Coordinates of C-alpha atoms in Angstrom, one line a residue:
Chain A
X1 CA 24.7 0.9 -3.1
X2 CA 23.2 -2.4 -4.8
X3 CA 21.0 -2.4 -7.8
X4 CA 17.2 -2.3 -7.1
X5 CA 14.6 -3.8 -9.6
X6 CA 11.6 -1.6 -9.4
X7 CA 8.9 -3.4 -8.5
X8 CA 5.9 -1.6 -9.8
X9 CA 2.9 -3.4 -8.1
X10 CA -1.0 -3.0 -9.6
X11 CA -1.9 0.8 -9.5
X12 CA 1.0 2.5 -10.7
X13 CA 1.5 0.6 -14.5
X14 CA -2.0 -0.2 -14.3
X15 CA -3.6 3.1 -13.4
X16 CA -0.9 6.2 -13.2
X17 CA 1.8 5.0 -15.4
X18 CA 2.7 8.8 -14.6
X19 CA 4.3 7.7 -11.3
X20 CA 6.3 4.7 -13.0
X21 CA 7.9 7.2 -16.0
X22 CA 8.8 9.8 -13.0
X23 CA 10.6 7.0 -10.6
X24 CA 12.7 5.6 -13.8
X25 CA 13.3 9.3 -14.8
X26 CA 14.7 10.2 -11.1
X27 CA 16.6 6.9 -10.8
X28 CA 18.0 8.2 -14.4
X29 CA 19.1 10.7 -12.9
X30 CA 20.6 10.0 -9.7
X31 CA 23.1 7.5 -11.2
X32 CA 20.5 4.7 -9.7
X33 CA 21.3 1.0 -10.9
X34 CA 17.8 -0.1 -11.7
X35 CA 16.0 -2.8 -13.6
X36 CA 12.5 -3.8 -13.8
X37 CA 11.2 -6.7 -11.9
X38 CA 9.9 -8.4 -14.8
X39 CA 7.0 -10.9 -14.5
X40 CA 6.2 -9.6 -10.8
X41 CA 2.7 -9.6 -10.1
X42 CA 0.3 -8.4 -6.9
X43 CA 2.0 -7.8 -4.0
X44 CA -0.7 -9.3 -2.9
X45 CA -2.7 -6.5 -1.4
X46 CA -1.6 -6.6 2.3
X47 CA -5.0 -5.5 4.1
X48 CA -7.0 -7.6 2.0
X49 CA -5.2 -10.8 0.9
X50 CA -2.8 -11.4 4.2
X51 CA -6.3 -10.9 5.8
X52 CA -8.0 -13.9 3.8
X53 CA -5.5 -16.5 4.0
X54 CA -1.6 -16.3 4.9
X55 CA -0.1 -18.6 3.3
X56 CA -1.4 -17.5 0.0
X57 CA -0.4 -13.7 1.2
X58 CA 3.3 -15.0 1.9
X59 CA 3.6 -17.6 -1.5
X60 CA 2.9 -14.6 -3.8
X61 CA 4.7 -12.0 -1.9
X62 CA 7.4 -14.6 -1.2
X63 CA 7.7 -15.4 -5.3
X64 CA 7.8 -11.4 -6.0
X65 CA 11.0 -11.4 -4.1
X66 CA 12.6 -14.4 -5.0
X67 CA 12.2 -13.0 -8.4
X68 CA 14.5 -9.9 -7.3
X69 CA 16.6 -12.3 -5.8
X70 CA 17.5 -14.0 -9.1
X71 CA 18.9 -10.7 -9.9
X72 CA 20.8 -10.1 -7.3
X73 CA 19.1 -6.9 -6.7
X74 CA 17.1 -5.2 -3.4
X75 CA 13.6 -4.9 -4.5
X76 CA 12.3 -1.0 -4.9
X77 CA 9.1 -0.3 -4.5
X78 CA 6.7 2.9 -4.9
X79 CA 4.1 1.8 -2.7
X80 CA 2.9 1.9 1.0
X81 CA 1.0 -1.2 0.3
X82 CA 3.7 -3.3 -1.6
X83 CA 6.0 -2.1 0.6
X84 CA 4.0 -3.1 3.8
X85 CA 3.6 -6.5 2.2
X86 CA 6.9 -7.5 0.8
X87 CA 8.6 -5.8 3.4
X88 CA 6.8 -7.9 6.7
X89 CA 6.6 -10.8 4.2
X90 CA 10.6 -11.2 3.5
X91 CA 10.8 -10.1 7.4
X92 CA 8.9 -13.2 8.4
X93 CA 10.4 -15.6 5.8
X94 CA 13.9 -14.6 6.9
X95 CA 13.1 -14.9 10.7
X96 CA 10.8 -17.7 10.8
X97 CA 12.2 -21.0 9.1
X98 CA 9.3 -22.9 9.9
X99 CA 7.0 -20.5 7.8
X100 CA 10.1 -20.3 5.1
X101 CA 10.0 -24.6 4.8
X102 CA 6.3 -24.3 4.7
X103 CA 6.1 -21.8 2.1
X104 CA 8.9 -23.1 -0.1
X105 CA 7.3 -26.1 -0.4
X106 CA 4.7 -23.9 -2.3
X107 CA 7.3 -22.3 -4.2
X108 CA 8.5 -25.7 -5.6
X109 CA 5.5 -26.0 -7.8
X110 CA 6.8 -23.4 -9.5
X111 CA 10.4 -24.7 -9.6
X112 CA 11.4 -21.3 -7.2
X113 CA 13.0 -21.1 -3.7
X114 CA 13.0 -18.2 -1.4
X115 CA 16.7 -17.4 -0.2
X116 CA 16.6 -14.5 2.1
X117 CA 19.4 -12.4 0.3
X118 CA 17.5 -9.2 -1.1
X119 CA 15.6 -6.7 0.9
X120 CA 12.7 -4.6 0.6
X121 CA 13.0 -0.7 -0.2
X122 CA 10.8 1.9 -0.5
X123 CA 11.8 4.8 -2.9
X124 CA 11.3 7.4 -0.3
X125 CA 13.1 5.9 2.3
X126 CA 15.9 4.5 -0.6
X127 CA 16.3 8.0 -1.3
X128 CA 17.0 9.5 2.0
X129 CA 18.9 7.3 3.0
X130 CA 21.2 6.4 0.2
X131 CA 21.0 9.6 -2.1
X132 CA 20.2 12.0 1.0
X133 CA 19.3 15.7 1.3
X134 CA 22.5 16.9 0.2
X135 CA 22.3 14.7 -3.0
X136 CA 19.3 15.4 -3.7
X137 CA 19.8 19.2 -3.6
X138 CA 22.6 19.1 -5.9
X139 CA 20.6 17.8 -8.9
X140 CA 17.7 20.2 -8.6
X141 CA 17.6 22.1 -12.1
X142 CA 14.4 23.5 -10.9
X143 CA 13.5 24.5 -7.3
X144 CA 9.7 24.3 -6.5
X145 CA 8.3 27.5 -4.8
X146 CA 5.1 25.6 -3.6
X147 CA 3.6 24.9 -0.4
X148 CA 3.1 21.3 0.3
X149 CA 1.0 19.0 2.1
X150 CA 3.0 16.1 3.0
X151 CA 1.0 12.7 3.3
X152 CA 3.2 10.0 4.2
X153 CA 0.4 7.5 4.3
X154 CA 0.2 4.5 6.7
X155 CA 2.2 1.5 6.0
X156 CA 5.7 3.7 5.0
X157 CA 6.5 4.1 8.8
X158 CA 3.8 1.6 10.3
X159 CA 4.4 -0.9 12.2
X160 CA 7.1 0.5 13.6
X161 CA 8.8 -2.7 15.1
X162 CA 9.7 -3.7 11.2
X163 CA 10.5 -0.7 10.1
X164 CA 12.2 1.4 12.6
X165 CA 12.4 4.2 9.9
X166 CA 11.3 7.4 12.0
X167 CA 9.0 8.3 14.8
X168 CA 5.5 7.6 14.2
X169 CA 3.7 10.4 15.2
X170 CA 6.1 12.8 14.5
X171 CA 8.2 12.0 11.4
X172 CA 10.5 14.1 9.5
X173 CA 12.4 12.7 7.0
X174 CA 9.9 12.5 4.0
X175 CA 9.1 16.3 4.6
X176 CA 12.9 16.9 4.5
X177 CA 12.9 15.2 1.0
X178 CA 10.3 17.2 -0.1
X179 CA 11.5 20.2 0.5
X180 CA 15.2 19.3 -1.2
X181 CA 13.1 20.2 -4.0
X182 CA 12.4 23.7 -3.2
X183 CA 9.5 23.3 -1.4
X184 CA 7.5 24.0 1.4
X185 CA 6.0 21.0 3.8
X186 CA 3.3 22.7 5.6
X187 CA 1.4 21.5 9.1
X188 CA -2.0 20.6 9.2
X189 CA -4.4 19.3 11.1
X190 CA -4.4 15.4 11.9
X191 CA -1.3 15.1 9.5
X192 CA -0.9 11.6 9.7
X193 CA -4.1 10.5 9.4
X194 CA -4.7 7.5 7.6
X195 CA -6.4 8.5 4.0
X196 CA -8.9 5.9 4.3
X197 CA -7.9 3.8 1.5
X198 CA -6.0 0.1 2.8
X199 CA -7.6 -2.6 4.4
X200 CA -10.1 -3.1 1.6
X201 CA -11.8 -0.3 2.9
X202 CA -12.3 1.8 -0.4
X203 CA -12.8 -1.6 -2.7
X204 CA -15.6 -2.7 -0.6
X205 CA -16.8 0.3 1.8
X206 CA -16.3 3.6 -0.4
X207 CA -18.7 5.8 1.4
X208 CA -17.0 5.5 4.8
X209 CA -13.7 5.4 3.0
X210 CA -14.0 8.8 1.2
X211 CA -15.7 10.2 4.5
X212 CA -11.7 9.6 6.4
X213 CA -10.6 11.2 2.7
X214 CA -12.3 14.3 3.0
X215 CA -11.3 14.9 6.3
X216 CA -7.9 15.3 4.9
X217 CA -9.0 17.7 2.0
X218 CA -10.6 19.6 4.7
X219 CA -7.8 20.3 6.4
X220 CA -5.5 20.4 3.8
X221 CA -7.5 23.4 2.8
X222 CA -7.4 24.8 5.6
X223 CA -3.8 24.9 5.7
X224 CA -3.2 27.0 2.4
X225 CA -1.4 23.9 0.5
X226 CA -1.0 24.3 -3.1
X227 CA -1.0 21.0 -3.6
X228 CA -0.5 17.0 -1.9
X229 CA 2.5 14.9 -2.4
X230 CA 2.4 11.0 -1.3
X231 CA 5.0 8.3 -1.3
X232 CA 2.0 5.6 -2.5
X233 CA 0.0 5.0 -5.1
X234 CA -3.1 3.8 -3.4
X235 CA -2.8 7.2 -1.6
X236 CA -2.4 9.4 -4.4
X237 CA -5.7 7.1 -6.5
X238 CA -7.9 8.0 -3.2
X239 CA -6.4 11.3 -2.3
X240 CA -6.7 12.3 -6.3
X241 CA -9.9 10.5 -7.9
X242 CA -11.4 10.8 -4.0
X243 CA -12.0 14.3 -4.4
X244 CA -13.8 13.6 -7.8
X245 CA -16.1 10.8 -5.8
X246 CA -16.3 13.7 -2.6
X247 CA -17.4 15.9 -4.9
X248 CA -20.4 13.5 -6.7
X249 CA -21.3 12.2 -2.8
X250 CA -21.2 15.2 -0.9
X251 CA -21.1 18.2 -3.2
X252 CA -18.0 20.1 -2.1
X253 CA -15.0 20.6 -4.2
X254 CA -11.5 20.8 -3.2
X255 CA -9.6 20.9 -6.3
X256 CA -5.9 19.9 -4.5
X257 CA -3.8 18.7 -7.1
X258 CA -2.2 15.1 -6.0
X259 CA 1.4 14.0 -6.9
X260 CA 3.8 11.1 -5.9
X261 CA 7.3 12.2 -4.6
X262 CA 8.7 10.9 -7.7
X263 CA 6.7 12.9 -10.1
X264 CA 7.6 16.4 -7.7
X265 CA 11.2 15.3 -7.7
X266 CA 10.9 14.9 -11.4
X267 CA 10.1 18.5 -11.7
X268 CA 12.9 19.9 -9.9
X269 CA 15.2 18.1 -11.6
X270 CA 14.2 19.6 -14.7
X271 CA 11.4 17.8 -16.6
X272 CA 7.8 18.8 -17.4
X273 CA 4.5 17.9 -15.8
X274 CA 3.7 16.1 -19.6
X275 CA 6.8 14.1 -19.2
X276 CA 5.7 12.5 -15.8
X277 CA 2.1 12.6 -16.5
X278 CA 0.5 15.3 -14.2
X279 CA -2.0 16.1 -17.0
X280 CA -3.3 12.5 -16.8
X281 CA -4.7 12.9 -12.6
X282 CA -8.6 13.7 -12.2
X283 CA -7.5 16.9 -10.3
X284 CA -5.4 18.7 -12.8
X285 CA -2.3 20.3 -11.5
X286 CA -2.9 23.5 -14.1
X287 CA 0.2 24.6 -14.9
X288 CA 2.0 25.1 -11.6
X289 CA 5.4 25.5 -12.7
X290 CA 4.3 28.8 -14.6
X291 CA 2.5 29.5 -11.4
X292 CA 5.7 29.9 -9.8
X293 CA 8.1 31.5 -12.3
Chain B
X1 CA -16.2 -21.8 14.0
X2 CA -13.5 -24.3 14.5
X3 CA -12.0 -22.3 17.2
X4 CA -12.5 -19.7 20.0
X5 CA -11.6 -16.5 19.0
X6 CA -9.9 -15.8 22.6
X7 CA -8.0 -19.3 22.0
X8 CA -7.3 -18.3 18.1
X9 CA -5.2 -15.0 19.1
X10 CA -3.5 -15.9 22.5
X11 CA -2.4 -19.0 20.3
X12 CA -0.7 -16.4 17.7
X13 CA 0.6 -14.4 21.0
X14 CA -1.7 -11.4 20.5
X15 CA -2.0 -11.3 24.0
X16 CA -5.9 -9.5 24.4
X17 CA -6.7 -10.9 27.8
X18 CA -4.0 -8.1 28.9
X19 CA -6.2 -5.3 27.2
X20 CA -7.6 -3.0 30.0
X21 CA -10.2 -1.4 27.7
X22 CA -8.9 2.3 28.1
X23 CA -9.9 2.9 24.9
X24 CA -6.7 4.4 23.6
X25 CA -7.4 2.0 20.4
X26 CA -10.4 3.3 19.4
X27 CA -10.0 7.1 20.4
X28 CA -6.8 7.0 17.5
X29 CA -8.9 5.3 14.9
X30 CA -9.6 7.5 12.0
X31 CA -12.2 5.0 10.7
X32 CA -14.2 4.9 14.1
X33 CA -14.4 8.4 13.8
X34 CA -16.1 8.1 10.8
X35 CA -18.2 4.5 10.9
X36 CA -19.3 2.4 13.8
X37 CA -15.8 1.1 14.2
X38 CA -15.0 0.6 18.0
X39 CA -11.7 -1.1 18.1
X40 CA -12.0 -1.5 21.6
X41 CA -15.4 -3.7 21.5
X42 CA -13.8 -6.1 18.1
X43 CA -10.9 -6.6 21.5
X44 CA -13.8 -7.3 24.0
X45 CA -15.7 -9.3 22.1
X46 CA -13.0 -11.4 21.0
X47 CA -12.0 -12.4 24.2
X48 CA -15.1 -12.9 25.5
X49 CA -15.9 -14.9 22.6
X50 CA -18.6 -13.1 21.1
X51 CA -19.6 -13.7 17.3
X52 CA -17.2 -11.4 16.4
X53 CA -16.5 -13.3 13.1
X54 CA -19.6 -11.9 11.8
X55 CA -19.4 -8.5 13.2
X56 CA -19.0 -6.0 10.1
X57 CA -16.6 -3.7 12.1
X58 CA -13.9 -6.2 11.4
X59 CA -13.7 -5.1 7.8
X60 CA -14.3 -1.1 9.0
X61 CA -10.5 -1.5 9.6
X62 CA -7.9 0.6 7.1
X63 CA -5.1 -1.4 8.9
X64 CA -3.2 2.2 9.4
X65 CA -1.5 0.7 12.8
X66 CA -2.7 3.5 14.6
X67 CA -4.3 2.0 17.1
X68 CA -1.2 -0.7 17.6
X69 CA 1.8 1.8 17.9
X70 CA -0.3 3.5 20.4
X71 CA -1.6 0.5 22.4
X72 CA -0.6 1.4 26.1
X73 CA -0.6 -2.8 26.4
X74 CA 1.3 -3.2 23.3
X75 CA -0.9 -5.6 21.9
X76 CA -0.7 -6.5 18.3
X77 CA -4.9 -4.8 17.3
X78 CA -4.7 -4.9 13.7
X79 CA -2.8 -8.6 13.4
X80 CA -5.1 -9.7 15.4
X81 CA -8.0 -8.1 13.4
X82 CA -6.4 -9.7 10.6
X83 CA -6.2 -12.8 12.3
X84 CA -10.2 -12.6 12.7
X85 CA -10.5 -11.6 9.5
X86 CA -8.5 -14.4 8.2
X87 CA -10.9 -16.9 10.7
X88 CA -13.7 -15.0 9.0
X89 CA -12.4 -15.9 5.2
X90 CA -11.8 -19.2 6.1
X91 CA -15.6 -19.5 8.0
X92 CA -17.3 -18.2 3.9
X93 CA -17.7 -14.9 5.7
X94 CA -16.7 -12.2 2.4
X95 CA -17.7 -9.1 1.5
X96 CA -18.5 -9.9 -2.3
X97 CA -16.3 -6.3 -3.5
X98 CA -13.2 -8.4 -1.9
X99 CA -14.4 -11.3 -3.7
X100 CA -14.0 -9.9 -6.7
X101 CA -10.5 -8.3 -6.2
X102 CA -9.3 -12.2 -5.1
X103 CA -10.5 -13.3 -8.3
X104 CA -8.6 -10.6 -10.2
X105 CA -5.6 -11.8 -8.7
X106 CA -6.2 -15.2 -9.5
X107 CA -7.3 -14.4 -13.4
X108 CA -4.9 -11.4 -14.0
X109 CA -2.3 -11.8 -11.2
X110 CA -3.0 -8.0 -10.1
X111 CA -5.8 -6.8 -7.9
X112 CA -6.2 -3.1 -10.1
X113 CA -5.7 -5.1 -13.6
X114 CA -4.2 -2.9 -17.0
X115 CA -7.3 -1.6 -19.0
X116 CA -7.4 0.2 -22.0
X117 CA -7.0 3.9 -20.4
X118 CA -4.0 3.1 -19.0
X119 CA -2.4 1.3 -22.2
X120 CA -2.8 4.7 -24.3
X121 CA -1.4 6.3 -21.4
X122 CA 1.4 4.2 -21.1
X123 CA 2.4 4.7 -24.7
X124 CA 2.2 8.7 -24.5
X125 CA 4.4 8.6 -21.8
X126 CA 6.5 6.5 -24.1
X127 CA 6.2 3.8 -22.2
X128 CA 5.5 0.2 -23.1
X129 CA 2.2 -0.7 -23.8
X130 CA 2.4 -3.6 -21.4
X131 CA 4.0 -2.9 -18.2
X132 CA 6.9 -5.1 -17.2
X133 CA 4.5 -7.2 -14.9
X134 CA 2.8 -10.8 -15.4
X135 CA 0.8 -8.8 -18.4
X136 CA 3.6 -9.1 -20.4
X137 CA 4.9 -12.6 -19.4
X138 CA 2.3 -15.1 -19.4
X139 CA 4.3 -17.7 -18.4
X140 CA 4.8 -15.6 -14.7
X141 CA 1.2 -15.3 -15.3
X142 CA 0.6 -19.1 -15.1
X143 CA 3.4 -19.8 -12.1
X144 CA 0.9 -17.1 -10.2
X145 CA -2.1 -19.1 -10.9
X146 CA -0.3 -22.6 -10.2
X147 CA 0.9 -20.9 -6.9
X148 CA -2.5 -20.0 -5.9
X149 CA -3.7 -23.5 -6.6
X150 CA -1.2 -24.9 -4.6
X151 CA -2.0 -22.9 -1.3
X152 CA -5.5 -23.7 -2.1
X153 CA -6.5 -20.2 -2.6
X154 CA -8.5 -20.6 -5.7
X155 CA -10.3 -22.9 -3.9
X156 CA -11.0 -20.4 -0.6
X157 CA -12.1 -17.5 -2.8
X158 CA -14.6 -20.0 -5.1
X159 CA -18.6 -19.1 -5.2
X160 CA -19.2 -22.6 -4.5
X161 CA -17.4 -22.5 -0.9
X162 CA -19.5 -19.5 0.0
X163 CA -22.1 -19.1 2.4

């Protein structure tokens, strides 16, 4: 396995610095060799800024990497988005040398050079694939009685022709992580619906954006989940502070507490909801652990 | 415009003159099903060469894929949504909330910059006050801006250049 540098994008150190204590905690404790991507910035946004001009998309994403590659490490991220972007980014820099040249030339501005020698990961797919179920299971302290509502969210397992990760409409191995910990994933209706949240939808549109949000917490609901889990940030901010928004627009409550895979892993491997920052959602997860016990 | 949308995609091999408007697209959309989103008009209208830089559905999109993957056709929707987009941008056609992120990205280097919540957070979780990001390094923070400039996206996103 080669080191990873955590690249932590806008929302997590910026807005649920919860999520960035839990993934340091579980890389802690899986024997993980992990470093922070220091002086990373913006992924940049993939719906918003590969919409507005790509160049500008690929030179920033481009330099994020090429920061990780000075490390010699893979670059980990903990976001759907940043994950989308960096991933199809060092896809098309690797595969298309024109578009490398072109934005090189950019990078030398900066005195930097993209090289093509680290690759993108996402902490959900990093984990299955090179902890796995079995490894996972081992270090659980704490097994989680709950039922969960699994959101995988869009750009983990979409497009499919750069990620070939899982089946699209059907995927499995994100509720198999989940329930390493003890848990439950439970169906629901329209499971892998999108949340509503990318393509600048929520920044610009949030009406029609927490309209596709509710329709989640509706069925969510309706399932008997005790609580959400994501794998991205952007997710968890619309799917957590959402209902908070649905609530003020619409009058109905929902009350689902929200957390990233990290932060349940956490848990079962022993730590407290203080420790990874549960406390600090909009929807508080009570105290769920006593719950259970 | 400075160039057909039909023209602008089968140029980037989106290939929409294959589209046979079954509708698969916009049935799958969990925006449309929520705004006046039709997927399968932005694909019409495209390649018929409608004013579909100025059509608001464009930015209806949450670029979930869903539409794509399921594609009967297999033609790329959302790039080439982004693709329109991207003519859009490029045309002074912004929604002013996406404005403003660009210009967070270009003064901060992050779209959802740190505030002051989120520092006394970080330091109860025991974290460091700054996160390990260009907030900490100013010097990343100036090779982000310098990058910008030298793509010519501080220039795109300016007031002045807006219609």
């Amino acid at each position: 396995m080669n080191s990873v540098s955590i690249f932590l994008g806008c929302i997590v150190p910026n807005r649920y610095p919860g999520i960035e204590k839990a993934t340091k905690l579980v890389l802690d404790e899986l024997g993980v060799d992990w470093a922070d991507l220091e002086g990373a910035s913006c992924c940049p946004a993939p719906g918003v800024f590969r919409s507005f001009d790509k160049s500008s998309w690929l030179a920033l994403a481009s330099r994020n990497i090429a920061l990780s590659e000075a490390m010699e490490s893979d670059v980990l991220t903990v976001c759907n988005g940043c994950y989308g972007s960096l991933s199809d980014a060092n896809h098309e820099m690797k595969n298309d040398p024109k578009l490398a040249k072109e934005t090189n030339k950019h990078l030398e501005s900066i005195e930097m050079t993209f090289k093509g020698t680290s690759d993108v990961r996402h902490i959900v797919e990093f984990l299955s694939k090179e902890i796995g179920i079995e490894g996972i299971k081992e270090k659980v302290k704490q097994p989680l009685d709950l039922k969960v509502a699994v959101h995988y969210g869009c750009h983990l397992i979409k497009p499919s022709k750069e990620r070939e990760l899982d089946s699209v409409e059907k995927p499995s191995f994100f509720d198999e992580l989940v329930e390493a910990t003890g848990a439950t994933s439970i169906d629901y209706a329209d499971k892998m619906a999108c949340c509503g949240a990318g393509g600048g939808l929520r920044s610009a549109l949030l009406d029609k954006s927490l309209d596709i949000a509710e329709h989640k917490f509706q069925n969510i609901t309706e399932a008997g989940a005790d609580l959400i889990v994501n794998a991205c940030p952007f997710c968890h901010l619309q799917l957590d502070f959402g209902q908070i928004e649905v609530k003020d627009k619409n009058g109905n409550e929902y009350n689902i507490p929200v957390l990233h895979y990290t932060q349940l892993l956490a848990l079962a491997l022993g730590y407290s909801q203080e420790d990874v920052g549960l406390d600090m959602n909009f929807i508080k997860a009570g105290n769920i652990l006593e719950v259970m016990a | 415009m400075t160039i057909k949308p039909s023209q602008l995609l089968e140029d980037m091999g989106y290939s929409i003159q294959t589209c046979m408007q079954c509708g698969t697209c916009t049935g799958g959309c969990p925006s449309g099903t929520y705004t006046g989103m039709n997927t399968r008009r932005i694909v019409q209208s495209a390649r018929r060469d409608k004013d579909v830089l100025n059509d608001d559905d464009l930015w209806m999109c949450t670029t979930c894929y869903a539409c794509q993957e399921r594609c009967p056709g297999g033609i790329r929707i959302v790039d080439a949504i982004l693709a329109l987009r991207t003519e859009a941008v490029h045309n002074g056609i912004m929604l002013p909330a996406h404005r403003k992120i660009a210009q967070a990205v270009i003064s901060k280097g992050h779209a959802v910059p740190i505030n002051d919540n989120a520092r006394e957070q970080r330091k109860q979780l025991g974290l460091d006050e700054l996160p390990a990001n260009v907030h900490k390094f100013p010097d990343s923070l100036e090779q982000v801006k310098k990058l910008l400039e030298s793509t010519g996206f501080v220039e795109l996103i300016s007031e002045e250049d807006s219609n």
